[in-house]
XYZ file of C-alpha atoms in Angstrom:
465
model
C 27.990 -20.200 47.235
C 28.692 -20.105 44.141
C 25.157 -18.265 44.398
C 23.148 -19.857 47.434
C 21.251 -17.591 49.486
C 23.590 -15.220 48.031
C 21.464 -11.968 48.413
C 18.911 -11.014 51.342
C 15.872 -11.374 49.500
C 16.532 -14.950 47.303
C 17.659 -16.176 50.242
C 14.180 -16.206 51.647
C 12.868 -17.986 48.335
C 14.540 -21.105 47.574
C 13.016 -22.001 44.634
C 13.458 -19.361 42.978
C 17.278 -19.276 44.280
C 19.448 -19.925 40.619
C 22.440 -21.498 43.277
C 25.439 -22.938 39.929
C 24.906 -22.384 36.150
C 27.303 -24.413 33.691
C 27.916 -24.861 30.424
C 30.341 -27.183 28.420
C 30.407 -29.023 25.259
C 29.476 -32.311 26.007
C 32.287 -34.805 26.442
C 30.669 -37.789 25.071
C 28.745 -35.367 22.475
C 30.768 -33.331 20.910
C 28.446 -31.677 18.306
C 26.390 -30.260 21.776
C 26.667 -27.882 24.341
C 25.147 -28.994 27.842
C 23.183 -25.727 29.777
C 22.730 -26.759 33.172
C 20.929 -24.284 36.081
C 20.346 -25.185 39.800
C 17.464 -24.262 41.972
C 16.714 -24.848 45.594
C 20.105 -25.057 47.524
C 21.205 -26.788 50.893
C 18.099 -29.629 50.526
C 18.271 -32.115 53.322
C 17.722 -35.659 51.435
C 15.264 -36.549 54.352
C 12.597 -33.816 53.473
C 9.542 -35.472 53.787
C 6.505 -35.417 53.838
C 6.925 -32.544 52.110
C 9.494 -32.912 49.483
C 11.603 -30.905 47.326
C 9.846 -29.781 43.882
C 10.119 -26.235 41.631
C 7.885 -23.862 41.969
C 4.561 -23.694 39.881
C 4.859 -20.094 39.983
C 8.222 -19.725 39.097
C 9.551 -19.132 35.630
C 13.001 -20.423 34.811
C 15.388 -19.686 31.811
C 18.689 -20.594 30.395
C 19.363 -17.725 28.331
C 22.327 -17.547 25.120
C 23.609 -14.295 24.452
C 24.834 -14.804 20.968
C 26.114 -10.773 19.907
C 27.797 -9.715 23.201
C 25.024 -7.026 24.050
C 24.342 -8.999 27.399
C 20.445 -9.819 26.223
C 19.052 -13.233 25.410
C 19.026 -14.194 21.599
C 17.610 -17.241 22.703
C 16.248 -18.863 25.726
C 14.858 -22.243 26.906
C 11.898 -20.990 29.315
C 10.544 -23.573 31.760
C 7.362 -23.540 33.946
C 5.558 -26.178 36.145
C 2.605 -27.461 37.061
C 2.126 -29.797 40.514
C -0.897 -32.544 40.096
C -1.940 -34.362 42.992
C -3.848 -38.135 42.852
C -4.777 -38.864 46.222
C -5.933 -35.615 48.636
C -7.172 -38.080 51.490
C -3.419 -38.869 52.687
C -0.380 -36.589 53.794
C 1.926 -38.469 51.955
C 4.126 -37.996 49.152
C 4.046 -42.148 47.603
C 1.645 -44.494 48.925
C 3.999 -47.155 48.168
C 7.343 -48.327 45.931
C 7.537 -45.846 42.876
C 8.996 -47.970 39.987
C 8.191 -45.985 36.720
C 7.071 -42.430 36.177
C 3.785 -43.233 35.967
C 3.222 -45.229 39.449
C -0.147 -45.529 40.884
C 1.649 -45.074 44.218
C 3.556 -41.772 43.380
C 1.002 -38.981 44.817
C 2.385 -35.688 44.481
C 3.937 -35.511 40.791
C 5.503 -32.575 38.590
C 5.282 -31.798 35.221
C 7.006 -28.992 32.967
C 6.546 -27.491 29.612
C 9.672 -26.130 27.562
C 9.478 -23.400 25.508
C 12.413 -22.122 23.181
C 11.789 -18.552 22.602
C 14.015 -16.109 20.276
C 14.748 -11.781 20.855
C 14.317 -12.333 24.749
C 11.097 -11.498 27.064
C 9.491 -14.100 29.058
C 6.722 -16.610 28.026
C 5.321 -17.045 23.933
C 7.731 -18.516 21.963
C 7.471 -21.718 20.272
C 6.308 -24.843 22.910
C 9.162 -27.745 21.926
C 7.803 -30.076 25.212
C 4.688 -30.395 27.503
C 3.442 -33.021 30.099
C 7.371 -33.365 30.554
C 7.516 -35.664 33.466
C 10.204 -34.536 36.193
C 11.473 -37.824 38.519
C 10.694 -37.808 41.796
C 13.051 -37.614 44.781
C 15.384 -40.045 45.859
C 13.662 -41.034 49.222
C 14.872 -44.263 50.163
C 15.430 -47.610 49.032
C 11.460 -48.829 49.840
C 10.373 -45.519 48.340
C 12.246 -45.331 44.953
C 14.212 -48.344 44.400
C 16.387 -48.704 41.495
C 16.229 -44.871 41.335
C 19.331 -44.041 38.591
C 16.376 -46.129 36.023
C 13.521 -44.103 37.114
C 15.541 -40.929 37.250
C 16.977 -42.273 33.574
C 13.535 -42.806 32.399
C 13.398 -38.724 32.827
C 15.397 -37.768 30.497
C 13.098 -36.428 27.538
C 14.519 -36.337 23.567
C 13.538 -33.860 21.754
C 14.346 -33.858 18.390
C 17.967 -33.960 19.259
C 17.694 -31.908 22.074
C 17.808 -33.357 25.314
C 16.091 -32.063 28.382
C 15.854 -33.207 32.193
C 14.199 -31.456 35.497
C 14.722 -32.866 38.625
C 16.920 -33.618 42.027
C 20.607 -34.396 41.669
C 22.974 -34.608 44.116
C 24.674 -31.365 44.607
C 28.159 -30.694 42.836
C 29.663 -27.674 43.378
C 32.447 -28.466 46.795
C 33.295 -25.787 49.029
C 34.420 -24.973 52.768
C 31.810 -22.383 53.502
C 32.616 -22.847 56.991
C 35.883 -21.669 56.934
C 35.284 -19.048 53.763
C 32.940 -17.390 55.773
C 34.628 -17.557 59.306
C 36.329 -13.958 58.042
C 38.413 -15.841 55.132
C 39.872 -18.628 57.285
C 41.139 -21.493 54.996
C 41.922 -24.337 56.601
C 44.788 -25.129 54.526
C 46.390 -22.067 55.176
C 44.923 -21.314 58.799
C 48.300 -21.022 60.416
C 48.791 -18.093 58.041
C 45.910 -15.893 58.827
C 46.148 -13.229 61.364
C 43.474 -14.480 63.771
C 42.815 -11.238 65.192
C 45.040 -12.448 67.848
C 42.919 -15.093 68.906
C 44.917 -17.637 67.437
C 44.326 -20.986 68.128
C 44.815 -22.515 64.591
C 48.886 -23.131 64.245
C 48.357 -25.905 62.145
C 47.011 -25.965 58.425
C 44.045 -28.451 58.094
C 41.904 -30.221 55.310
C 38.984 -28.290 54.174
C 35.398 -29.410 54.596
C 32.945 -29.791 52.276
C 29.656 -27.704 53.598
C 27.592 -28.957 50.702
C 29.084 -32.981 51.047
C 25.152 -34.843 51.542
C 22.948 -32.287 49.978
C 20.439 -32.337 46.800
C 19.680 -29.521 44.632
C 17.341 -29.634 41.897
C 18.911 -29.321 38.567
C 17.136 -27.798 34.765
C 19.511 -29.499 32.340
C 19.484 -29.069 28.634
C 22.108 -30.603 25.839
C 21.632 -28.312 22.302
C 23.197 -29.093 19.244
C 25.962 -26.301 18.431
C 24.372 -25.181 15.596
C 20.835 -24.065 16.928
C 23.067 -21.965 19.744
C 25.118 -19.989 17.171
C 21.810 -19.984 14.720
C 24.819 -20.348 11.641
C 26.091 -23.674 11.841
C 28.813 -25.572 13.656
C 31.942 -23.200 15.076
C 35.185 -25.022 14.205
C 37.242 -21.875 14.861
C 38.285 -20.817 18.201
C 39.610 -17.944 16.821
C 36.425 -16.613 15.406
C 34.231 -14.706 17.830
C 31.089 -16.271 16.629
C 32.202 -19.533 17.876
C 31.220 -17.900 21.750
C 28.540 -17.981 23.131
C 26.943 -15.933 26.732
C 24.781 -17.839 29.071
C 23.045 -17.057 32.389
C 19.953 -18.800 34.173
C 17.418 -16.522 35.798
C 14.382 -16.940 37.903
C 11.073 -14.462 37.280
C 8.102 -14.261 39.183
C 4.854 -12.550 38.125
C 4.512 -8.754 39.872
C 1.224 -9.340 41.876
C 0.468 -12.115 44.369
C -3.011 -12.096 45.902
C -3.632 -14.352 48.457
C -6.819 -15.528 49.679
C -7.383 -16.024 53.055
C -10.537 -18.367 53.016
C -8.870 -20.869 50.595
C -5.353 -20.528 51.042
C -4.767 -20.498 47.375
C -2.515 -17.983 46.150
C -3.323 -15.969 42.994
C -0.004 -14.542 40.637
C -0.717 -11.534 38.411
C 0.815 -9.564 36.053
C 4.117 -9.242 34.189
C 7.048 -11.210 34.866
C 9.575 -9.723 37.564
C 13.355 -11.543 37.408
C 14.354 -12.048 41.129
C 17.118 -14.286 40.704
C 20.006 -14.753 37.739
C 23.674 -15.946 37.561
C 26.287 -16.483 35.250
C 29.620 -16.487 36.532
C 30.210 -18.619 39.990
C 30.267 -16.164 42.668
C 29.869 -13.083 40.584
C 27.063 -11.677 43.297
C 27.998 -14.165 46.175
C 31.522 -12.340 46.407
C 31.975 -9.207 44.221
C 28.625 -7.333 44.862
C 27.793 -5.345 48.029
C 25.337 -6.608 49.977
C 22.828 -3.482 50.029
C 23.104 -4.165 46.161
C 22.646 -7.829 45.870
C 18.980 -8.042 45.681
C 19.132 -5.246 43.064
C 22.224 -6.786 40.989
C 19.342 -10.241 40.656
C 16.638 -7.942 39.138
C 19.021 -6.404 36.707
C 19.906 -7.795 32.979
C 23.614 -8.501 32.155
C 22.992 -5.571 29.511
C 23.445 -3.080 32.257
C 26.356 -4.991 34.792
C 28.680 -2.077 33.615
C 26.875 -0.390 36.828
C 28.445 -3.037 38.341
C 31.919 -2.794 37.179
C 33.586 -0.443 39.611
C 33.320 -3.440 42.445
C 35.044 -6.022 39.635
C 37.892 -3.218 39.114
C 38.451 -3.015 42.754
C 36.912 -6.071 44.499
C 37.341 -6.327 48.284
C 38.387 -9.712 48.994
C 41.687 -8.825 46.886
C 42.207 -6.022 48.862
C 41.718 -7.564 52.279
C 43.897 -10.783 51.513
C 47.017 -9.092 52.424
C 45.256 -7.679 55.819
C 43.907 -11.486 56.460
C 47.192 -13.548 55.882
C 50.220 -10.704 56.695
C 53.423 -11.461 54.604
C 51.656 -13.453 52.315
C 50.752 -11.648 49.343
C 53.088 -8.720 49.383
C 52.692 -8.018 45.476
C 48.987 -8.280 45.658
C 48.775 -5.247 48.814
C 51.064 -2.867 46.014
C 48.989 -3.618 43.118
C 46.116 -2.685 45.857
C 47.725 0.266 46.859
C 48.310 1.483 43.536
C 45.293 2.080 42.711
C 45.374 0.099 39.741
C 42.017 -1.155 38.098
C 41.616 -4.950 37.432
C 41.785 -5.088 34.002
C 42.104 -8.838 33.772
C 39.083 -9.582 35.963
C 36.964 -7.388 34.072
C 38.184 -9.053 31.184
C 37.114 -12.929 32.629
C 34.178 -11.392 34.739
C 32.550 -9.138 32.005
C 33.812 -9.349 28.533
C 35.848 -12.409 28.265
C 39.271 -13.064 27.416
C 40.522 -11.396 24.459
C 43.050 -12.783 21.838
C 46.811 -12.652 22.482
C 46.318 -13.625 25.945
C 46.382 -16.722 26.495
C 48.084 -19.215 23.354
C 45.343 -20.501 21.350
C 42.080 -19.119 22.883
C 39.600 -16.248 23.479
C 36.308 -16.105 24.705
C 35.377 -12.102 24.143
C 31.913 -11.459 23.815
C 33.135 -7.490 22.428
C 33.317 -4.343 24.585
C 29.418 -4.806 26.456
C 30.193 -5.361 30.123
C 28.120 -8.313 31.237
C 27.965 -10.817 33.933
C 27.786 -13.882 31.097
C 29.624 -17.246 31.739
C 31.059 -17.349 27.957
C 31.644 -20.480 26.338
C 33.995 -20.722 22.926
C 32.457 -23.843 21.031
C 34.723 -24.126 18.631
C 37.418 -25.800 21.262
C 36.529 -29.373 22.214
C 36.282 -30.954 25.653
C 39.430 -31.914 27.077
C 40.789 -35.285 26.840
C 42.229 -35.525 30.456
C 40.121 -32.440 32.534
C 42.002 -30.004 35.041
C 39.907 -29.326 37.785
C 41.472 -25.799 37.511
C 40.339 -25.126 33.614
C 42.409 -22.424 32.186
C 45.039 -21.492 35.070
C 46.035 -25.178 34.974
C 46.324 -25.240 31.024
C 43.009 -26.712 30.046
C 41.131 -24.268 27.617
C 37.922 -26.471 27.371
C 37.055 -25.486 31.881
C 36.446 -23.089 33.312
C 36.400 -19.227 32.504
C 35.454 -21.263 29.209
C 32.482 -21.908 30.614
C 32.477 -24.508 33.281
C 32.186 -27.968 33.608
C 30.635 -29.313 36.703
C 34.120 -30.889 38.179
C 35.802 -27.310 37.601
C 37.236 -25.823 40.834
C 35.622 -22.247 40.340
C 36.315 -21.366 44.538
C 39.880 -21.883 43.799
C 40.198 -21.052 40.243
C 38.383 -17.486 41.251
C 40.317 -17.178 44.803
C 43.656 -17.330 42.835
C 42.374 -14.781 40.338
C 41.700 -12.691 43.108
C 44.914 -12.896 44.357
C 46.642 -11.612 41.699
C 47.470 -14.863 39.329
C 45.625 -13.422 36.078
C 47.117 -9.877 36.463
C 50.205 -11.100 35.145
C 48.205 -11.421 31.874
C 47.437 -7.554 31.444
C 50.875 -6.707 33.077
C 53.856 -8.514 32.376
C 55.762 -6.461 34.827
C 53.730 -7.670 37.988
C 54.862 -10.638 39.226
C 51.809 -12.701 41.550
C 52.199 -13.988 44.572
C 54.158 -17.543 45.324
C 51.249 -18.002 47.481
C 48.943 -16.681 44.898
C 48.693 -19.812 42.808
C 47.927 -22.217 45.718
C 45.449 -20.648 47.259
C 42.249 -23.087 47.814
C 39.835 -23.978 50.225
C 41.501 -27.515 50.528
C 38.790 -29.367 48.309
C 38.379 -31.245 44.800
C 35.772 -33.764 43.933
C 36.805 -36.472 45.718
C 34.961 -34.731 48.813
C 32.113 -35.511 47.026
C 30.331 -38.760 48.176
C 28.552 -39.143 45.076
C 30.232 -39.090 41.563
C 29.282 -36.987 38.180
C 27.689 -38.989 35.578
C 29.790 -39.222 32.238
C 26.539 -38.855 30.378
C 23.795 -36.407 30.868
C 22.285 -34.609 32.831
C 26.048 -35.529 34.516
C 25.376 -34.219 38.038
C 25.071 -37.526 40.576
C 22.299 -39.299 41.217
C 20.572 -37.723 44.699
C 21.190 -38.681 48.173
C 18.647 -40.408 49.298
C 17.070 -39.737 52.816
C 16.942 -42.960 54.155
C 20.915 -43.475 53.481
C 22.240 -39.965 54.401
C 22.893 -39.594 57.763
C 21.855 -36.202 58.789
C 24.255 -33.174 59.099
């Protein structure tokens, strides 16, 4: 959650495991739009000897969907290649890593970047190689002064800007109590218990993902080369949005060798892992369908749309907290479709909605998080984007503060209905519903500058969970 170990399969191949996608235009940039898609979820800072890297045989894209058909127009395609200095020791540095080029630094990764146009995987036109990723924040002997040495990653190119590499994770959320059968802490004394009770008293949440890395592909793009036109200035005009969604793609054949070890990857690229919207698979798919929904393009997510009409945490809300959401369990029992989370889950938010803002990508269904360019970042940010007023967060995209568990729990329960159906009144409950967290759980700020997710826990200084 929002997408770790999220489906059966991924969850048995962290690397290739897309866990948050986001995408904002950059506050202290304006004229850009930062793409930002994390791998490798719930990393222990202490990981050594072994630590945290990508996968070498892992392809990873950030893919714009500029024409609403729910394909890429345009994608930034990464792959990477592991090169070891020393094979006569087991460890990872040999001593203090100061730079990027460090005699002691042992096990180092490198990426290329290719930007490639009309979708597919690989060709397209190489913008970076011998990219240097940092390496991970291991302790204070290990990697001191590490926010330099992770700065000193951060690669211009032209005036794009691109980083790969560990960050501390940012996306806050009670999985404990989310996935103890929908028990949220703040609201504990509420929920039925199944008679066990226990809980009479409501009770901070607790941040599952508080002291862990992730590791982070991060890309700012001026506005113009993502629209392919110029620079939107009109949030009216449906040009000015953009789709996005990360995937993962592995090559169809593995042969391994069982006198070497050495594994051999074959064939055409397979996509095993993709997101765009937080949560989209973690909480609206089945899960005899979640493996399936990852291989799948956003082109065909209308196959999908029956489980957004209807989605079964809204319906079991009223069964979970009795008395709570009494207008939520009619519009359930009506029968009604979700019009307005099809509308933020798979073809944006049409005009006329919501004063002064749209982000409809047109009538293809598609799991896209949709970003209108055209409105600029806000000058004081609500954690809760657009259901606390602030049209620059999230379902415009989503910044990394943005409270998506909440934002998407109080969708859910009925909060954005009231935009299709003025005659349905939500929930009092409805619009505080939350799993008790904002980023001040977090024990390591954002940056206000890219790549903007925190600098990694370290594993000497995290004590372990």
């Amino acid at each position: 959650m929002s997408s770790h170990r999220e489906a059966p399969g991924i969850s048995k191949d962290p690397v290739a495991d897309n866990t948050d996608v986001y995408a904002f235009v950059s506050p202290d940039r304006p004229d850009t739009v930062t793409l930002i898609a994390n791998f490798l979820p719930f990393q222990g800072p202490a990981g050594g000897p072994n630590f945290y890297e990508f996968g070498d045989d892992v392809l990873y894209s950030i893919n714009i969907d500029r024409n609403g058909d729910g394909r890429p127009d345009l994608s930034y395609q990464f792959t990477f290649e592991t090169r070891l200095r020393n094979e006569n020791t087991f460890l990872y540095n040999t001593g203090p890593v100061t730079s990027l080029d460090s005699p002691n630094w042992n096990r180092r990764q490198f990426y290329t970047v290719r930007r490639v146009t009309g979708g597919g995987w690989g060709g397209g036109t190489v913008i970076g190689r011998g990219l240097s990723c940092p390496p991970c924040n291991i302790g204070p002997l290990s990697t001191p002064n590490y926010d330099k040495l992770a700065a000193a990653a951060i690669h211009p190119i032209g005036d794009i800007k691109v980083f790969a590499g560990q960050r501390a994770e940012g996306f806050y959320v009670d999985l404990g109590a989310i996935f103890d059968l929908g028990d949220l802490r703040p609201f504990q004394q509420l929920h039925n218990q199944f008679g066990l009770g226990g809980m009479p008293t409501a009770a901070p949440g607790v941040n599952a993902t508080k002291d862990l890395n992730v590791h982070s592909i991060a890309v700012q793009v001026p506005k113009k080369d993502l629209t392919g036109w110029g620079v939107p200035t009109n949030p009216a005009d449906r040009r000015s949005v953009i789709g996005v969604y990360a995937a993962a793609s592995r090559q169809r054949v593995v042969v391994r060798e069982s006198t070497s070890g050495e594994q051999l990857d074959l064939g055409p690229y397979v996509q095993v892992s993709r997101l765009g919207n937080p949560l989209f698979n973690e909480v609206i798919v089945p899960m005899a369908k979640k493996d399936y929904w990852n291989s799948q393009s956003p082109h065909d997510d209308g196959q999908f749309a029956k489980f957004v009409s209807k989605p079964e945490l809204a319906g079991l809300l009223p069964t979970l907290y009795p008395g709570v959401f009494p207008n939520l369990d009619k519009l359930n029992k009506s029968g009604k479709a979700r019009a307005d989370l099809l509308a933020v889950l798979l073809t944006g938010i049409p005009s006329g909605l919501i004063p002064g803002f749209q982000n409809n990508t047109g009538t293809r269904q598609a799991d896209l998080l949709r970003l209108n360019m055209a409105i600029p970042p806000a000058a004081k940010e609500n954690i809760y984007g657009l259901l606390g007023g602030d049209l620059a967060g999230f379902p415009n995209g989503r910044r990394v503060a943005d409270d998506v568990t909440a934002i998407e729990l109080r969708a859910l329960a009925g909060v954005t209905y009231a935009l299709v159906d003025k005659t349905f009144t939500p929930d009092a409950a409805a619009s505080a519903v939350t799993d008790g967290l904002t980023p001040a759980d977090l024990d390591i700020p954002y940056l206000s500058t890219f790549p903007y997710l925190g600098v990694p826990h370290s594993g000497y200084s995290t004590p372990a969970n």
